[in-house]
Amino acid sequence: MFNSILKLRKFVFYSATKKGVYYLRFNSGDNLSKYQGWVKNIRKLKSFVFIDLVDSLTPQIFQVVVPKNGFTPEDLRNITPGSSIQVIGTHSNTIGKTNKRDIHPKEIKLIGKCSQDTYPLRHATIYSNDYLRKYLHLRGRTDLFRSMNTLRSETSYAIHTYFQKNRFLLTHPPIITSMDCEGAGDLFRVSQANSEDSFFREVKHLTVSGQFHLEAIACGNSKVYSFGPTFRADKSHTRRHLAEFYMVEAEVAFCDTIQDVTMVTEELCKYVINIVLNKWDSLQQLFTEGNCLDREKREQLKRILQNPFIAISYSDTLDLLDSLNIDIKWGDDLHSEAEHALTSHFNCPIFVTNYPAGLKPFYMLQDDVSNDNRKTVSCFDLLWPGLGELAGGSLREHRVRRLEGAMSAKFNTSPSSESSLDWYLDVRRYGGVPMGGFGLGFERLLQAMTGMDIRDTIPFPRFYKSCNH
């Protein structure tokens, strides 16, 4: 039933301790199981000692029921909260009211000691997340962050499952690149130009997006996606920003409307949330002292699943904001107050579409219809209640001359002289097709689900002035 179970049939028999190990005599026909993990808590009663064991291969907490007449005090003396042990014994077939499965040990072995004088975590003590960030290497032992790590795993698996079911090809764009898809300039450099020890002879940096490479791969494979690390040298110090995070990106060839892209984005979000919620009904019982996805948040997510996401154009958004007494001029970006007002008004996720061309990168498809010379592009930002921007996407400019013109205006030079992007034009020159795609921040999705600070959705967060592990 459990991956951690190892069936044992024969044993060497001892009747006394040997190097901290105590063996009880038993018949070779006994059905025994092997458990390894970390001690969460110890309770000593008159006749029994109860050891809560966090198993190393499952989220399950086991309760080792140790009879005092079977093990001497010396056998248990060095077993403390935080220490690692190995237990061989039999387990009960039922789970008690405490959501723990009892183990009746035949052998207990101390693997690693844990000094209580210096160990910074105590059982049944509530620590702030700010405090736990000082111990990133240890916070994964708390229920809250065991649940978060479990949520990351389940959400990641659900994302891959959605794309595979919908016949998207998983691909891996490079991490070291010369592309700055966003054009913001917040780049981590890994190579300097005109330097004797420069590895690539030209300036290269860590990727901010794999979009351009996904576009190239999509022209030959139609539907592709990637799920990997992304880097931004953004000096923002907020609960929504990281310097290193994971991005889910997808690209679809022969895509004609922005609605085709928003449909995939909405389907992905709803599919992933639904899968996780169904799984969490059983998992959440294992995190009694801290659950990153509590009942209130689960109810909020269920309500989001019941209705379609709202889509509203940028121009109509400004009219709505004006009625909400928030003044934003046409051509200005939406600030956090405006995003919060919109999501609060509709009480659901919102696709804001067709932003002014001046706010967006050069590669987005220009809309043919303009309103009073207000040029717009076929794009969207997905705004999530309580969070803000979760995802962004667009149709890609596939018309070579228009793309050349947009590149010339962006780089203030002729396209041919921008050699690092000449291959990007080749994707259009040779069998180019209409395309669309989006990028979704994985940690922001976890933040949208849990409401936690983004620095607590990833095991080892990197952000401005902080990279200590």
Short mmCIF file of N, CA and C in Angstrom, two decimals, residues 202 404 407-408 411-423 425 429:
data_model
loop_
_atom_site.label_atom_id
_atom_site.label_comp_id
_atom_site.label_asym_id
_atom_site.label_seq_id
_atom_site.Cartn_x
_atom_site.Cartn_y
_atom_site.Cartn_z
N GLU A 202 30.23 37.31 -27.21
CA GLU A 202 29.22 38.35 -27.20
C GLU A 202 28.47 38.31 -25.88
N GLU A 404 9.41 43.61 -39.55
CA GLU A 404 10.64 44.37 -39.79
C GLU A 404 10.46 45.82 -39.37
N MET A 407 10.54 46.05 -35.62
CA MET A 407 11.90 45.86 -35.11
C MET A 407 12.74 47.11 -35.35
N SER A 408 12.56 47.73 -36.50
CA SER A 408 13.32 48.95 -36.80
C SER A 408 12.98 50.05 -35.81
N PHE A 411 14.52 48.98 -32.25
CA PHE A 411 15.97 49.01 -32.10
C PHE A 411 16.60 50.24 -32.77
N ASN A 412 15.76 51.06 -33.43
CA ASN A 412 16.25 52.26 -34.10
C ASN A 412 17.36 51.93 -35.08
N THR A 413 17.15 50.86 -35.84
CA THR A 413 18.15 50.41 -36.80
C THR A 413 17.46 49.55 -37.84
N SER A 414 18.15 49.23 -38.92
CA SER A 414 17.55 48.36 -39.93
C SER A 414 17.55 46.93 -39.43
N PRO A 415 16.53 46.13 -39.79
CA PRO A 415 16.45 44.76 -39.30
C PRO A 415 17.67 43.92 -39.63
N SER A 416 18.28 44.16 -40.83
CA SER A 416 19.41 43.33 -41.23
C SER A 416 20.61 43.52 -40.33
N SER A 417 20.72 44.73 -39.71
CA SER A 417 21.87 44.98 -38.85
C SER A 417 21.66 44.39 -37.46
N GLU A 418 20.45 44.02 -37.16
CA GLU A 418 20.17 43.40 -35.86
C GLU A 418 20.35 41.89 -36.03
N SER A 419 21.61 41.47 -36.17
CA SER A 419 21.93 40.10 -36.56
C SER A 419 21.42 39.06 -35.56
N SER A 420 21.35 39.43 -34.28
CA SER A 420 20.93 38.45 -33.29
C SER A 420 19.48 38.06 -33.45
N LEU A 421 18.69 38.87 -34.19
CA LEU A 421 17.28 38.56 -34.41
C LEU A 421 16.98 38.20 -35.86
N ASP A 422 17.99 38.07 -36.69
CA ASP A 422 17.75 37.73 -38.08
C ASP A 422 17.11 36.35 -38.20
N TRP A 423 17.49 35.45 -37.34
CA TRP A 423 16.88 34.11 -37.38
C TRP A 423 15.40 34.16 -37.02
N LEU A 425 13.36 36.51 -37.90
CA LEU A 425 12.69 36.85 -39.14
C LEU A 425 12.61 35.65 -40.08
N ARG A 429 9.96 34.21 -42.78
CA ARG A 429 10.31 34.21 -44.20
C ARG A 429 10.07 32.85 -44.85
#
